[in-house]
């Protein structure tokens, strides 16, 4: 059986489409666990209404504690062999679970699929009941070292595909692995908690298979948390870096994959500057932003990573961090703002 865990928080506009797409699955042996994380809109009523209609649906209502707490609650309450996470504003295609149920994949510890970002102008042409995106498929299996290195180098296993190792989208986990190693989402992180979850899981699996099939539709919301200004971005990344370092050191992997590890740190530094400190919507004064930059210079992991800036990463990131290392914060601010606009336009395409 497959356990589908959906954390719900104030998404009444999208929730029915999400649930309908799951219930429309061709493979029917699944349970759907809706974790209502203290919604104050109509989401709770929608969850209860669907629960009354279908015996496969369970509804758990809790006080608002965040998406990580909601997902963890779902893991504790689910009883399937496989675990799938679906965000309440996203949808799945109806053959997703059919692929998961195939006998040839039952020996695997993790399955990874493609996802598709769903823009408003595409909604009229996309039928979520049939997989029109990809009719061919192929699958690959990597060893643990290859997967962790791919994770550190940007989270992609192959080029030109809509898949990565960072998010829980379009992935299938073994419940037995989650429980045996007590792998849960980190409640101390507001961003990057899904990365840490996946990294811990990947370090404990023997086989990971990528199935080249788009099965998950991501709703591109203009009010997404990843687009908005988050004042604690830097402090959250400091916690993330400590957690990442602890995990890698425990596994003895930093020395083996030093360049990939520092490449990961440098990518996060660029994110902190572009999406955090110099975010266009930041209400902070310039001197406050510069103060956070100076704080970054004092952090040992950042300092060590900057020594590798010439060796790894794309040219735009190298230029940004070159000026950051030289403490030319005015130039860093200008480059960060340009990079943010480029990222924003890319996401809207």
mmCIF file of N, CA, C and O in Angstrom, residues 92-147:
data_model
loop_
_atom_site.group_PDB
_atom_site.id
_atom_site.type_symbol
_atom_site.label_atom_id
_atom_site.label_comp_id
_atom_site.label_asym_id
_atom_site.label_seq_id
_atom_site.Cartn_x
_atom_site.Cartn_y
_atom_site.Cartn_z
ATOM 1 N N UNK A 92 -1.142 15.498 -8.881
ATOM 2 C CA UNK A 92 -0.387 14.392 -9.461
ATOM 3 C C UNK A 92 -1.138 13.855 -10.672
ATOM 4 O O UNK A 92 -2.349 14.062 -10.811
ATOM 5 N N UNK A 93 -0.427 13.164 -11.537
ATOM 6 C CA UNK A 93 -1.048 12.510 -12.684
ATOM 7 C C UNK A 93 -1.526 11.122 -12.278
ATOM 8 O O UNK A 93 -1.005 10.503 -11.335
ATOM 9 N N UNK A 94 -2.506 10.618 -12.981
ATOM 10 C CA UNK A 94 -3.205 9.431 -12.486
ATOM 11 C C UNK A 94 -2.411 8.135 -12.626
ATOM 12 O O UNK A 94 -2.818 7.105 -12.087
ATOM 13 N N UNK A 95 -1.260 8.157 -13.316
ATOM 14 C CA UNK A 95 -0.463 6.930 -13.410
ATOM 15 C C UNK A 95 0.722 6.908 -12.453
ATOM 16 O O UNK A 95 1.527 5.979 -12.474
ATOM 17 N N UNK A 96 0.856 7.922 -11.604
ATOM 18 C CA UNK A 96 1.953 7.996 -10.639
ATOM 19 C C UNK A 96 2.055 6.710 -9.814
ATOM 20 O O UNK A 96 3.081 6.020 -9.791
ATOM 21 N N UNK A 97 0.991 6.363 -9.128
ATOM 22 C CA UNK A 97 1.027 5.212 -8.222
ATOM 23 C C UNK A 97 1.120 3.889 -8.973
ATOM 24 O O UNK A 97 1.617 2.893 -8.436
ATOM 25 N N UNK A 98 0.650 3.861 -10.207
ATOM 26 C CA UNK A 98 0.769 2.646 -11.022
ATOM 27 C C UNK A 98 2.234 2.309 -11.253
ATOM 28 O O UNK A 98 2.632 1.146 -11.184
ATOM 29 N N UNK A 99 3.041 3.345 -11.518
ATOM 30 C CA UNK A 99 4.477 3.117 -11.683
ATOM 31 C C UNK A 99 5.102 2.611 -10.386
ATOM 32 O O UNK A 99 5.923 1.696 -10.389
ATOM 33 N N UNK A 100 4.701 3.208 -9.271
ATOM 34 C CA UNK A 100 5.259 2.820 -7.974
ATOM 35 C C UNK A 100 4.953 1.358 -7.656
ATOM 36 O O UNK A 100 5.768 0.645 -7.069
ATOM 37 N N UNK A 101 3.786 0.897 -8.055
ATOM 38 C CA UNK A 101 3.334 -0.449 -7.687
ATOM 39 C C UNK A 101 3.963 -1.562 -8.518
ATOM 40 O O UNK A 101 3.791 -2.741 -8.193
ATOM 41 N N UNK A 102 4.687 -1.223 -9.579
ATOM 42 C CA UNK A 102 5.238 -2.260 -10.444
ATOM 43 C C UNK A 102 6.250 -3.134 -9.710
ATOM 44 O O UNK A 102 7.076 -2.639 -8.940
ATOM 45 N N UNK A 103 6.195 -4.404 -9.984
ATOM 46 C CA UNK A 103 7.011 -5.393 -9.273
ATOM 47 C C UNK A 103 8.503 -5.109 -9.383
ATOM 48 O O UNK A 103 9.258 -5.320 -8.422
ATOM 49 N N UNK A 104 8.954 -4.643 -10.531
ATOM 50 C CA UNK A 104 10.393 -4.466 -10.743
ATOM 51 C C UNK A 104 11.009 -3.368 -9.878
ATOM 52 O O UNK A 104 12.235 -3.272 -9.768
ATOM 53 N N UNK A 105 10.164 -2.524 -9.250
ATOM 54 C CA UNK A 105 10.692 -1.456 -8.407
ATOM 55 C C UNK A 105 10.601 -1.776 -6.911
ATOM 56 O O UNK A 105 11.028 -0.969 -6.089
ATOM 57 N N UNK A 106 10.059 -2.911 -6.555
ATOM 58 C CA UNK A 106 9.805 -3.182 -5.140
ATOM 59 C C UNK A 106 11.079 -3.416 -4.332
ATOM 60 O O UNK A 106 11.078 -3.309 -3.112
ATOM 61 N N UNK A 107 12.182 -3.724 -5.007
ATOM 62 C CA UNK A 107 13.440 -3.936 -4.288
ATOM 63 C C UNK A 107 14.140 -2.611 -3.999
ATOM 64 O O UNK A 107 15.097 -2.563 -3.221
ATOM 65 N N UNK A 108 13.679 -1.522 -4.623
ATOM 66 C CA UNK A 108 14.330 -0.221 -4.485
ATOM 67 C C UNK A 108 13.987 0.421 -3.140
ATOM 68 O O UNK A 108 12.924 0.171 -2.565
ATOM 69 N N UNK A 109 14.880 1.277 -2.652
ATOM 70 C CA UNK A 109 14.627 2.015 -1.418
ATOM 71 C C UNK A 109 14.039 3.395 -1.683
ATOM 72 O O UNK A 109 13.457 4.009 -0.793
ATOM 73 N N UNK A 110 14.211 3.879 -2.917
ATOM 74 C CA UNK A 110 13.703 5.212 -3.251
ATOM 75 C C UNK A 110 13.445 5.296 -4.748
ATOM 76 O O UNK A 110 14.237 4.802 -5.551
ATOM 77 N N UNK A 111 12.316 5.915 -5.109
ATOM 78 C CA UNK A 111 11.995 6.151 -6.506
ATOM 79 C C UNK A 111 11.903 7.660 -6.727
ATOM 80 O O UNK A 111 11.321 8.381 -5.909
ATOM 81 N N UNK A 112 12.493 8.126 -7.821
ATOM 82 C CA UNK A 112 12.470 9.552 -8.156
ATOM 83 C C UNK A 112 11.869 9.722 -9.538
ATOM 84 O O UNK A 112 12.262 9.026 -10.480
ATOM 85 N N UNK A 113 10.920 10.643 -9.658
ATOM 86 C CA UNK A 113 10.253 10.919 -10.921
ATOM 87 C C UNK A 113 10.493 12.378 -11.322
ATOM 88 O O UNK A 113 11.043 13.173 -10.559
ATOM 89 N N UNK A 114 10.044 12.741 -12.511
ATOM 90 C CA UNK A 114 10.073 14.129 -12.959
ATOM 91 C C UNK A 114 8.841 14.870 -12.452
ATOM 92 O O UNK A 114 7.810 14.260 -12.172
ATOM 93 N N UNK A 115 8.963 16.195 -12.361
ATOM 94 C CA UNK A 115 7.804 17.033 -12.063
ATOM 95 C C UNK A 115 7.687 18.112 -13.128
ATOM 96 O O UNK A 115 8.605 18.337 -13.918
ATOM 97 N N UNK A 116 6.565 18.772 -13.158
ATOM 98 C CA UNK A 116 6.314 19.843 -14.130
ATOM 99 C C UNK A 116 5.738 21.041 -13.392
ATOM 100 O O UNK A 116 4.767 20.912 -12.649
ATOM 101 N N UNK A 117 6.368 22.215 -13.576
ATOM 102 C CA UNK A 117 5.802 23.432 -12.991
ATOM 103 C C UNK A 117 4.608 23.867 -13.830
ATOM 104 O O UNK A 117 4.712 24.024 -15.045
ATOM 105 N N UNK A 118 3.491 24.039 -13.176
ATOM 106 C CA UNK A 118 2.240 24.314 -13.868
ATOM 107 C C UNK A 118 1.919 25.797 -13.783
ATOM 108 O O UNK A 118 1.602 26.325 -12.724
ATOM 109 N N UNK A 119 2.029 26.484 -14.915
ATOM 110 C CA UNK A 119 1.721 27.904 -14.975
ATOM 111 C C UNK A 119 0.230 28.092 -15.263
ATOM 112 O O UNK A 119 -0.439 27.233 -15.820
ATOM 113 N N UNK A 120 -0.275 29.255 -14.905
ATOM 114 C CA UNK A 120 -1.695 29.550 -15.109
ATOM 115 C C UNK A 120 -2.108 29.402 -16.563
ATOM 116 O O UNK A 120 -3.180 28.909 -16.872
ATOM 117 N N UNK A 121 -1.224 29.815 -17.503
ATOM 118 C CA UNK A 121 -1.611 29.785 -18.904
ATOM 119 C C UNK A 121 -1.594 28.377 -19.471
ATOM 120 O O UNK A 121 -2.040 28.163 -20.592
ATOM 121 N N UNK A 122 -1.082 27.408 -18.705
ATOM 122 C CA UNK A 122 -1.058 26.023 -19.176
ATOM 123 C C UNK A 122 -2.229 25.209 -18.634
ATOM 124 O O UNK A 122 -2.498 24.125 -19.118
ATOM 125 N N UNK A 123 -2.917 25.715 -17.640
ATOM 126 C CA UNK A 123 -3.939 24.924 -16.963
ATOM 127 C C UNK A 123 -5.055 24.467 -17.905
ATOM 128 O O UNK A 123 -5.603 23.389 -17.744
ATOM 129 N N UNK A 124 -5.363 25.292 -18.884
ATOM 130 C CA UNK A 124 -6.455 24.942 -19.789
ATOM 131 C C UNK A 124 -6.076 23.815 -20.747
ATOM 132 O O UNK A 124 -6.941 23.148 -21.292
ATOM 133 N N UNK A 125 -4.770 23.618 -20.948
ATOM 134 C CA UNK A 125 -4.335 22.638 -21.940
ATOM 135 C C UNK A 125 -3.824 21.351 -21.323
ATOM 136 O O UNK A 125 -3.552 20.401 -22.027
ATOM 137 N N UNK A 126 -3.689 21.315 -20.011
ATOM 138 C CA UNK A 126 -3.137 20.134 -19.351
ATOM 139 C C UNK A 126 -4.250 19.323 -18.698
ATOM 140 O O UNK A 126 -5.015 19.832 -17.895
ATOM 141 N N UNK A 127 -4.335 18.067 -19.062
ATOM 142 C CA UNK A 127 -5.293 17.161 -18.442
ATOM 143 C C UNK A 127 -4.549 16.348 -17.403
ATOM 144 O O UNK A 127 -3.736 15.503 -17.724
ATOM 145 N N UNK A 128 -4.802 16.612 -16.117
ATOM 146 C CA UNK A 128 -4.043 15.945 -15.068
ATOM 147 C C UNK A 128 -4.443 14.481 -14.909
ATOM 148 O O UNK A 128 -3.845 13.755 -14.128
ATOM 149 N N UNK A 129 -5.410 14.014 -15.668
ATOM 150 C CA UNK A 129 -5.801 12.612 -15.582
ATOM 151 C C UNK A 129 -4.992 11.727 -16.520
ATOM 152 O O UNK A 129 -5.097 10.511 -16.473
ATOM 153 N N UNK A 130 -4.205 12.340 -17.391
ATOM 154 C CA UNK A 130 -3.413 11.525 -18.315
ATOM 155 C C UNK A 130 -2.039 12.135 -18.495
ATOM 156 O O UNK A 130 -1.908 13.360 -18.502
ATOM 157 N N UNK A 131 -1.051 11.299 -18.627
ATOM 158 C CA UNK A 131 0.322 11.777 -18.721
ATOM 159 C C UNK A 131 0.670 12.144 -20.157
ATOM 160 O O UNK A 131 1.201 11.345 -20.910
ATOM 161 N N UNK A 132 0.339 13.377 -20.530
ATOM 162 C CA UNK A 132 0.611 13.836 -21.882
ATOM 163 C C UNK A 132 2.034 14.362 -22.026
ATOM 164 O O UNK A 132 2.492 14.630 -23.130
ATOM 165 N N UNK A 133 2.724 14.525 -20.912
ATOM 166 C CA UNK A 133 4.046 15.127 -20.966
ATOM 167 C C UNK A 133 5.107 14.172 -21.506
ATOM 168 O O UNK A 133 6.017 14.563 -22.195
ATOM 169 N N UNK A 134 5.030 12.906 -21.153
ATOM 170 C CA UNK A 134 6.100 11.971 -21.472
ATOM 171 C C UNK A 134 5.545 10.581 -21.675
ATOM 172 O O UNK A 134 4.952 10.006 -20.786
ATOM 173 N N UNK A 135 5.702 10.039 -22.869
ATOM 174 C CA UNK A 135 5.191 8.702 -23.144
ATOM 175 C C UNK A 135 6.299 7.651 -23.092
ATOM 176 O O UNK A 135 6.031 6.471 -23.005
ATOM 177 N N UNK A 136 7.547 8.085 -23.167
ATOM 178 C CA UNK A 136 8.649 7.152 -23.071
ATOM 179 C C UNK A 136 9.246 7.233 -21.673
ATOM 180 O O UNK A 136 9.079 8.217 -20.972
ATOM 181 N N UNK A 137 9.948 6.198 -21.291
ATOM 182 C CA UNK A 137 10.583 6.231 -19.982
ATOM 183 C C UNK A 137 11.869 5.417 -20.024
ATOM 184 O O UNK A 137 12.094 4.591 -20.893
ATOM 185 N N UNK A 138 12.728 5.718 -19.087
ATOM 186 C CA UNK A 138 13.922 4.931 -18.862
ATOM 187 C C UNK A 138 14.281 5.099 -17.390
ATOM 188 O O UNK A 138 13.882 6.062 -16.752
ATOM 189 N N UNK A 139 15.004 4.161 -16.842
ATOM 190 C CA UNK A 139 15.352 4.302 -15.439
ATOM 191 C C UNK A 139 16.822 3.987 -15.225
ATOM 192 O O UNK A 139 17.441 3.254 -15.984
ATOM 193 N N UNK A 140 17.359 4.607 -14.187
ATOM 194 C CA UNK A 140 18.773 4.479 -13.866
ATOM 195 C C UNK A 140 18.915 4.194 -12.377
ATOM 196 O O UNK A 140 18.065 4.555 -11.586
ATOM 197 N N UNK A 141 20.013 3.584 -12.030
ATOM 198 C CA UNK A 141 20.309 3.353 -10.621
ATOM 199 C C UNK A 141 21.742 3.796 -10.344
ATOM 200 O O UNK A 141 22.652 3.445 -11.087
ATOM 201 N N UNK A 142 21.933 4.591 -9.282
ATOM 202 C CA UNK A 142 23.251 5.083 -8.899
ATOM 203 C C UNK A 142 23.639 4.513 -7.543
ATOM 204 O O UNK A 142 22.790 4.130 -6.738
ATOM 205 N N UNK A 143 24.949 4.494 -7.261
ATOM 206 C CA UNK A 143 25.370 4.096 -5.926
ATOM 207 C C UNK A 143 25.304 5.312 -5.011
ATOM 208 O O UNK A 143 25.127 6.448 -5.446
ATOM 209 N N UNK A 144 25.477 5.076 -3.716
ATOM 210 C CA UNK A 144 25.300 6.125 -2.716
ATOM 211 C C UNK A 144 26.261 7.294 -2.927
ATOM 212 O O UNK A 144 25.875 8.457 -2.810
ATOM 213 N N UNK A 145 27.518 7.012 -3.247
ATOM 214 C CA UNK A 145 28.512 8.069 -3.425
ATOM 215 C C UNK A 145 28.110 9.013 -4.559
ATOM 216 O O UNK A 145 28.193 10.237 -4.423
ATOM 217 N N UNK A 146 27.659 8.463 -5.674
ATOM 218 C CA UNK A 146 27.242 9.273 -6.816
ATOM 219 C C UNK A 146 26.058 10.165 -6.466
ATOM 220 O O UNK A 146 25.990 11.327 -6.869
ATOM 221 N N UNK A 147 25.123 9.611 -5.721
ATOM 222 C CA UNK A 147 23.915 10.358 -5.364
ATOM 223 C C UNK A 147 24.245 11.523 -4.447
ATOM 224 O O UNK A 147 23.776 12.650 -4.644
#
